[in-house]
Structures are given as C-alpha cells and as structure tokens.
C-alpha cells in the first residue's frame, strides 16, 4: 500500500533514492522495482533486518531490473551518514509526526538532496487525525507515538523555510480513516471487536484484489477523509553567483 503517488512523483532508473524512516520498506521496495539505487534507513534495527531480507528476496526473484541496487541500514534522521547532495530523491512517509525536531529532519533531508532533486513528505491529515486523538489517548500517548498533528499549510510552510519548493499535494487512504476511528473507539489494542475485525477484512480484500468499486470510492473520498496528506517538492538550483560564492551582478 503506497502513500506516494509515483505518477505525480516521477522516478527514473538509476536515481539514487533515500527512503528515510522506511519502516517495513513499502516505498523502498517500489523504488527498487522501478530501477532506482535505494537506501532504506530507519532507527529500528529489527525492521531494517527484515527490509534487507526482502531486498535479497526481490533480487533473487528477479523483481528489480539490471542496475538497480538496494541497501538497508540503521541510522538517525537528524544526523544522516551521507555527504551533501548525495540523493536524487528523498521520501519520508508517516515519520515527521513522530520527531520533536521536525525542522532538523527537514534540514538534513535538504542537505543530502541534490539541487533539482525531488522530495515526498507524507503525514497524517489534520481532520482524521484529530478524530483519532479525540477518541483515544492511547492512540498517540505511547513511546514513539505521534506528538503533533500537521495542518497542510503548516507543513508546506516548514518545507519552504527549509529551502524546498512545493509543487503538488493530495490526500490518500480515505478507506483507512474509518478503520482507525473504529480502533480508537473500541481500543487501539482491541483487535477482537467485531466492527474492527469486519472492517479489517474489507481493507485486506481491497489491498489484495484492488476492486474497481473501492478504487472509485477511495478516489471520491480522499479529498474529504483521506488519512494521509502528501506533499511533493523540489530543491531549487542555486543561482550561479551563490553557488560559486561570487557577488550577484547589480
């Protein structure tokens, strides 16, 4: 289940991609399939080991084209172990809402992104997320949980302040919002409640079968209750005078 829409976020074979806070690796795997040179980074060592296993399995199964590479590694989003301007593409999906110093994370992403490079940021959307917080303290008051809810304008402002140039936004996963509302209403750790189990079956069916009826429904509902807000941006090229340290001509 991808949150980034690669029809709006073009990826070319050979692009060097950083999936920052990769989690279980869903976006990293898609980039690998598209021929990118992928680095999947997360602070969770257990998840990184699983991602590495899947990369190896994909290579063995021939799922990635020739020239594609994939590495999974542990790391700190606030101190990325890469030189400046190392990546053509950076993806950070459902991560920034967990990190106190979100401006520091944005600064690190901009540092390692090449001029002209592209970045995709996804966070929980304000409205659906507010409902989750209102229904359940346990939803967010956990170690490593969500510490803020972004309004779209706030996130875009912070991206601009970091030196990025946003070029597009959308919402995703509308069908998942009611599921999380049910989880929060019945208890986030209570998977046995009948409404939660029934809706989970619907989501699994949707993900596996991708039926037209749910695809159309989700597209129609995304602007209203999409669970995620997605923003795309580029890192502008510096003016020649700034890049070379020369004074700009009057």
mmCIF file of C-alpha atoms in Angstrom:
data_model
loop_
_atom_site.group_PDB
_atom_site.id
_atom_site.type_symbol
_atom_site.label_atom_id
_atom_site.label_comp_id
_atom_site.label_asym_id
_atom_site.label_seq_id
_atom_site.Cartn_x
_atom_site.Cartn_y
_atom_site.Cartn_z
ATOM 1 C CA UNK A 1 0.000 0.000 0.000
ATOM 2 C CA UNK A 2 1.782 3.090 -1.289
ATOM 3 C CA UNK A 3 1.121 6.583 0.004
ATOM 4 C CA UNK A 4 3.391 8.324 -2.511
ATOM 5 C CA UNK A 5 1.828 8.510 -5.980
ATOM 6 C CA UNK A 6 4.607 7.815 -8.465
ATOM 7 C CA UNK A 7 2.551 9.252 -11.321
ATOM 8 C CA UNK A 8 2.967 12.621 -9.577
ATOM 9 C CA UNK A 9 6.460 11.900 -8.296
ATOM 10 C CA UNK A 10 8.497 10.623 -11.271
ATOM 11 C CA UNK A 11 11.326 8.212 -10.613
ATOM 12 C CA UNK A 12 13.921 7.374 -13.257
ATOM 13 C CA UNK A 13 16.018 4.187 -13.409
ATOM 14 C CA UNK A 14 19.362 4.882 -11.766
ATOM 15 C CA UNK A 15 18.039 7.599 -9.456
ATOM 16 C CA UNK A 16 19.634 7.450 -6.015
ATOM 17 C CA UNK A 17 16.792 7.288 -3.518
ATOM 18 C CA UNK A 18 16.723 7.673 0.269
ATOM 19 C CA UNK A 19 13.653 6.220 1.986
ATOM 20 C CA UNK A 20 14.031 7.920 5.354
ATOM 21 C CA UNK A 21 12.261 6.201 8.224
ATOM 22 C CA UNK A 22 11.481 3.372 5.825
ATOM 23 C CA UNK A 23 9.618 1.220 8.368
ATOM 24 C CA UNK A 24 8.626 -2.053 6.717
ATOM 25 C CA UNK A 25 10.008 -0.800 3.399
ATOM 26 C CA UNK A 26 6.951 -0.378 1.173
ATOM 27 C CA UNK A 27 8.217 2.678 -0.712
ATOM 28 C CA UNK A 28 11.791 1.398 -0.825
ATOM 29 C CA UNK A 29 10.589 -1.818 -2.477
ATOM 30 C CA UNK A 30 8.640 0.096 -5.123
ATOM 31 C CA UNK A 31 11.648 2.301 -5.914
ATOM 32 C CA UNK A 32 13.828 -0.811 -6.233
ATOM 33 C CA UNK A 33 11.316 -2.361 -8.654
ATOM 34 C CA UNK A 34 11.499 0.823 -10.724
ATOM 35 C CA UNK A 35 15.257 0.525 -11.138
ATOM 36 C CA UNK A 36 16.497 3.002 -8.546
ATOM 37 C CA UNK A 37 19.587 2.762 -6.357
ATOM 38 C CA UNK A 38 17.852 2.663 -2.992
ATOM 39 C CA UNK A 39 18.992 3.300 0.562
ATOM 40 C CA UNK A 40 16.338 2.361 3.126
ATOM 41 C CA UNK A 41 17.170 3.897 6.511
ATOM 42 C CA UNK A 42 15.408 3.528 9.846
ATOM 43 C CA UNK A 43 16.358 3.681 13.525
ATOM 44 C CA UNK A 44 14.566 0.368 14.180
ATOM 45 C CA UNK A 45 17.153 -2.370 13.698
ATOM 46 C CA UNK A 46 14.592 -5.170 13.638
ATOM 47 C CA UNK A 47 12.661 -3.594 10.785
ATOM 48 C CA UNK A 48 15.869 -2.868 8.891
ATOM 49 C CA UNK A 49 16.896 -6.524 9.075
ATOM 50 C CA UNK A 50 13.508 -7.534 7.642
ATOM 51 C CA UNK A 51 13.804 -4.963 4.858
ATOM 52 C CA UNK A 52 17.265 -6.301 3.996
ATOM 53 C CA UNK A 53 15.826 -9.831 3.753
ATOM 54 C CA UNK A 54 13.112 -8.643 1.386
ATOM 55 C CA UNK A 55 15.646 -6.795 -0.770
ATOM 56 C CA UNK A 56 17.631 -10.036 -1.068
ATOM 57 C CA UNK A 57 14.479 -11.999 -1.911
ATOM 58 C CA UNK A 58 13.489 -9.483 -4.568
ATOM 59 C CA UNK A 59 16.919 -9.690 -6.157
ATOM 60 C CA UNK A 60 16.790 -13.497 -6.125
ATOM 61 C CA UNK A 61 13.323 -13.445 -7.729
ATOM 62 C CA UNK A 62 14.427 -11.023 -10.439
ATOM 63 C CA UNK A 63 11.939 -8.344 -9.351
ATOM 64 C CA UNK A 64 14.421 -5.490 -9.791
ATOM 65 C CA UNK A 65 15.863 -4.517 -13.187
ATOM 66 C CA UNK A 66 19.549 -4.607 -14.041
ATOM 67 C CA UNK A 67 21.440 -1.718 -12.460
ATOM 68 C CA UNK A 68 19.080 -1.341 -9.522
ATOM 69 C CA UNK A 69 20.636 -1.634 -6.072
ATOM 70 C CA UNK A 70 19.208 -1.687 -2.562
ATOM 71 C CA UNK A 71 20.750 -1.280 0.885
ATOM 72 C CA UNK A 72 19.022 -1.284 4.272
ATOM 73 C CA UNK A 73 20.753 0.433 7.173
ATOM 74 C CA UNK A 74 20.163 1.780 10.659
ATOM 75 C CA UNK A 75 20.568 5.498 11.107
ATOM 76 C CA UNK A 76 19.471 8.727 12.746
ATOM 77 C CA UNK A 77 17.259 11.072 10.706
ATOM 78 C CA UNK A 78 18.835 14.045 12.488
ATOM 79 C CA UNK A 79 22.400 13.012 11.621
ATOM 80 C CA UNK A 80 22.306 11.269 8.253
ATOM 81 C CA UNK A 81 25.551 9.427 7.457
ATOM 82 C CA UNK A 82 25.788 10.768 3.900
ATOM 83 C CA UNK A 83 27.686 13.616 2.213
ATOM 84 C CA UNK A 84 25.892 16.710 0.993
ATOM 85 C CA UNK A 85 23.903 16.319 -2.247
ATOM 86 C CA UNK A 86 24.024 12.502 -2.241
ATOM 87 C CA UNK A 87 20.489 11.702 -3.458
ATOM 88 C CA UNK A 88 18.251 12.498 -6.404
ATOM 89 C CA UNK A 89 15.126 11.598 -4.445
ATOM 90 C CA UNK A 90 14.167 11.564 -0.753
ATOM 91 C CA UNK A 91 10.966 10.010 0.617
ATOM 92 C CA UNK A 92 9.812 10.426 4.211
ATOM 93 C CA UNK A 93 6.442 8.814 4.800
ATOM 94 C CA UNK A 94 4.488 8.944 8.073
ATOM 95 C CA UNK A 95 7.607 9.836 10.075
ATOM 96 C CA UNK A 96 7.755 13.552 10.824
ATOM 97 C CA UNK A 97 4.782 13.450 13.190
ATOM 98 C CA UNK A 98 6.928 11.262 15.493
ATOM 99 C CA UNK A 99 10.015 13.502 15.678
ATOM 100 C CA UNK A 100 10.272 16.513 18.025
ATOM 101 C CA UNK A 101 12.816 18.334 15.849
ATOM 102 C CA UNK A 102 10.969 18.211 12.541
ATOM 103 C CA UNK A 103 12.841 21.287 11.280
ATOM 104 C CA UNK A 104 16.104 19.467 11.918
ATOM 105 C CA UNK A 105 14.899 16.484 9.890
ATOM 106 C CA UNK A 106 13.886 18.741 7.013
ATOM 107 C CA UNK A 107 17.295 20.428 7.121
ATOM 108 C CA UNK A 108 19.074 17.061 6.929
ATOM 109 C CA UNK A 109 16.912 15.930 4.010
ATOM 110 C CA UNK A 110 17.610 19.142 2.124
ATOM 111 C CA UNK A 111 21.336 18.788 2.855
ATOM 112 C CA UNK A 112 21.608 15.314 1.309
ATOM 113 C CA UNK A 113 19.305 16.102 -1.631
ATOM 114 C CA UNK A 114 20.909 17.248 -4.882
ATOM 115 C CA UNK A 115 19.871 20.596 -6.373
ATOM 116 C CA UNK A 116 16.992 19.833 -8.692
ATOM 117 C CA UNK A 117 16.184 16.727 -6.647
ATOM 118 C CA UNK A 118 12.701 15.741 -5.530
ATOM 119 C CA UNK A 119 11.254 15.050 -2.118
ATOM 120 C CA UNK A 120 7.977 13.474 -0.996
ATOM 121 C CA UNK A 121 6.656 14.060 2.525
ATOM 122 C CA UNK A 122 3.574 12.314 3.911
ATOM 123 C CA UNK A 123 1.965 12.870 7.307
ATOM 124 C CA UNK A 124 -1.395 12.020 8.897
ATOM 125 C CA UNK A 125 -4.020 14.503 7.737
ATOM 126 C CA UNK A 126 -5.273 17.045 10.261
ATOM 127 C CA UNK A 127 -9.017 16.229 10.336
ATOM 128 C CA UNK A 128 -8.962 12.424 10.518
ATOM 129 C CA UNK A 129 -6.039 12.561 12.936
ATOM 130 C CA UNK A 130 -7.854 14.979 15.271
ATOM 131 C CA UNK A 131 -10.730 12.500 15.464
ATOM 132 C CA UNK A 132 -8.328 9.698 16.417
ATOM 133 C CA UNK A 133 -6.792 11.846 19.168
ATOM 134 C CA UNK A 134 -10.242 12.797 20.461
ATOM 135 C CA UNK A 135 -11.391 9.183 20.601
ATOM 136 C CA UNK A 136 -8.297 7.686 22.241
ATOM 137 C CA UNK A 137 -5.386 8.923 24.311
ATOM 138 C CA UNK A 138 -3.710 5.535 23.827
ATOM 139 C CA UNK A 139 -3.591 6.182 20.070
ATOM 140 C CA UNK A 140 -0.911 8.835 20.455
ATOM 141 C CA UNK A 141 0.275 8.833 24.082
ATOM 142 C CA UNK A 142 2.744 5.977 23.620
ATOM 143 C CA UNK A 143 6.514 5.860 23.369
ATOM 144 C CA UNK A 144 7.477 6.827 19.850
ATOM 145 C CA UNK A 145 3.893 7.840 19.057
ATOM 146 C CA UNK A 146 2.516 10.873 17.270
ATOM 147 C CA UNK A 147 3.492 14.095 19.010
ATOM 148 C CA UNK A 148 1.857 16.619 16.662
ATOM 149 C CA UNK A 149 -0.871 16.987 14.073
ATOM 150 C CA UNK A 150 0.070 18.958 10.987
ATOM 151 C CA UNK A 151 -2.169 21.342 9.161
ATOM 152 C CA UNK A 152 -1.354 21.304 5.458
ATOM 153 C CA UNK A 153 -0.319 24.968 5.400
ATOM 154 C CA UNK A 154 1.998 24.439 8.370
ATOM 155 C CA UNK A 155 3.839 21.560 6.719
ATOM 156 C CA UNK A 156 4.191 23.408 3.421
ATOM 157 C CA UNK A 157 5.475 26.489 5.234
ATOM 158 C CA UNK A 158 8.123 24.452 7.037
ATOM 159 C CA UNK A 159 9.164 22.837 3.758
ATOM 160 C CA UNK A 160 9.561 26.265 2.134
ATOM 161 C CA UNK A 161 11.515 27.570 5.117
ATOM 162 C CA UNK A 162 13.875 24.600 4.729
ATOM 163 C CA UNK A 163 14.619 25.701 1.163
ATOM 164 C CA UNK A 164 12.221 23.427 -0.742
ATOM 165 C CA UNK A 165 9.784 24.421 -3.460
ATOM 166 C CA UNK A 166 6.477 22.507 -3.137
ATOM 167 C CA UNK A 167 4.810 21.673 -6.444
ATOM 168 C CA UNK A 168 1.887 19.412 -5.603
ATOM 169 C CA UNK A 169 -0.253 17.891 -2.853
ATOM 170 C CA UNK A 170 -3.022 15.338 -2.452
ATOM 171 C CA UNK A 171 -4.684 13.090 0.113
ATOM 172 C CA UNK A 172 -4.550 9.298 0.316
ATOM 173 C CA UNK A 173 -6.075 6.254 2.054
ATOM 174 C CA UNK A 174 -9.595 7.519 2.732
ATOM 175 C CA UNK A 175 -10.801 3.967 3.370
ATOM 176 C CA UNK A 176 -8.321 3.672 6.244
ATOM 177 C CA UNK A 177 -9.683 6.610 8.239
ATOM 178 C CA UNK A 178 -12.854 4.803 9.431
ATOM 179 C CA UNK A 179 -10.754 1.795 10.393
ATOM 180 C CA UNK A 180 -8.608 3.893 12.730
ATOM 181 C CA UNK A 181 -11.661 5.643 14.136
ATOM 182 C CA UNK A 182 -13.101 2.225 14.983
ATOM 183 C CA UNK A 183 -9.774 1.145 16.503
ATOM 184 C CA UNK A 184 -9.686 4.249 18.663
ATOM 185 C CA UNK A 185 -13.328 3.883 19.701
ATOM 186 C CA UNK A 186 -13.061 0.203 20.688
ATOM 187 C CA UNK A 187 -9.455 0.317 21.970
ATOM 188 C CA UNK A 188 -6.315 0.551 19.865
ATOM 189 C CA UNK A 189 -5.127 -2.826 21.189
ATOM 190 C CA UNK A 190 -8.521 -4.499 20.871
ATOM 191 C CA UNK A 191 -8.455 -6.369 17.555
ATOM 192 C CA UNK A 192 -11.308 -8.675 18.580
ATOM 193 C CA UNK A 193 -14.129 -6.133 18.416
ATOM 194 C CA UNK A 194 -16.491 -7.217 15.642
ATOM 195 C CA UNK A 195 -16.608 -3.853 13.790
ATOM 196 C CA UNK A 196 -12.794 -3.669 13.820
ATOM 197 C CA UNK A 197 -12.398 -7.237 12.546
ATOM 198 C CA UNK A 198 -15.027 -6.759 9.837
ATOM 199 C CA UNK A 199 -13.506 -3.539 8.569
ATOM 200 C CA UNK A 200 -10.023 -5.036 8.627
ATOM 201 C CA UNK A 201 -11.239 -7.838 6.355
ATOM 202 C CA UNK A 202 -12.572 -5.213 3.964
ATOM 203 C CA UNK A 203 -9.208 -3.439 3.871
ATOM 204 C CA UNK A 204 -7.302 -6.678 3.268
ATOM 205 C CA UNK A 205 -9.691 -7.564 0.453
ATOM 206 C CA UNK A 206 -9.237 -4.114 -1.049
ATOM 207 C CA UNK A 207 -5.430 -4.262 -0.876
ATOM 208 C CA UNK A 208 -5.228 -7.772 -2.327
ATOM 209 C CA UNK A 209 -7.915 -7.565 -5.014
ATOM 210 C CA UNK A 210 -7.959 -3.833 -5.849
ATOM 211 C CA UNK A 211 -11.596 -3.970 -6.989
ATOM 212 C CA UNK A 212 -12.931 -1.106 -9.080
ATOM 213 C CA UNK A 213 -15.677 -0.265 -6.588
ATOM 214 C CA UNK A 214 -13.279 0.501 -3.729
ATOM 215 C CA UNK A 215 -10.791 2.267 -6.022
ATOM 216 C CA UNK A 216 -13.542 4.623 -7.197
ATOM 217 C CA UNK A 217 -14.863 5.087 -3.661
ATOM 218 C CA UNK A 218 -11.439 5.936 -2.288
ATOM 219 C CA UNK A 219 -10.700 8.436 -5.043
ATOM 220 C CA UNK A 220 -14.000 10.149 -4.329
ATOM 221 C CA UNK A 221 -13.463 10.167 -0.555
ATOM 222 C CA UNK A 222 -9.758 11.111 -0.468
ATOM 223 C CA UNK A 223 -10.414 14.879 -0.642
ATOM 224 C CA UNK A 224 -12.849 14.549 2.262
ATOM 225 C CA UNK A 225 -11.379 11.992 4.695
ATOM 226 C CA UNK A 226 -8.055 10.877 3.212
ATOM 227 C CA UNK A 227 -5.934 9.571 6.106
ATOM 228 C CA UNK A 228 -2.650 10.976 4.769
ATOM 229 C CA UNK A 229 -1.584 14.355 3.420
ATOM 230 C CA UNK A 230 1.122 14.094 0.760
ATOM 231 C CA UNK A 231 3.346 16.957 -0.409
ATOM 232 C CA UNK A 232 5.897 16.957 -3.229
ATOM 233 C CA UNK A 233 8.708 19.469 -3.613
ATOM 234 C CA UNK A 234 11.963 20.135 -5.396
ATOM 235 C CA UNK A 235 15.227 21.562 -4.151
ATOM 236 C CA UNK A 236 15.949 24.588 -6.339
ATOM 237 C CA UNK A 237 19.262 25.043 -8.097
ATOM 238 C CA UNK A 238 21.295 27.840 -6.552
ATOM 239 C CA UNK A 239 21.894 30.922 -8.701
ATOM 240 C CA UNK A 240 25.315 30.712 -10.288
ATOM 241 C CA UNK A 241 26.655 33.588 -8.167
ATOM 242 C CA UNK A 242 25.528 31.902 -4.930
ATOM 243 C CA UNK A 243 26.888 28.513 -5.983
ATOM 244 C CA UNK A 244 30.326 29.944 -6.785
ATOM 245 C CA UNK A 245 30.463 32.427 -3.925
ATOM 246 C CA UNK A 246 30.578 35.376 -6.332
ATOM 247 C CA UNK A 247 28.627 38.527 -5.701
ATOM 248 C CA UNK A 248 25.483 38.800 -7.777
ATOM 249 C CA UNK A 249 25.567 41.383 -10.523
ATOM 250 C CA UNK A 250 23.611 44.558 -9.753
#
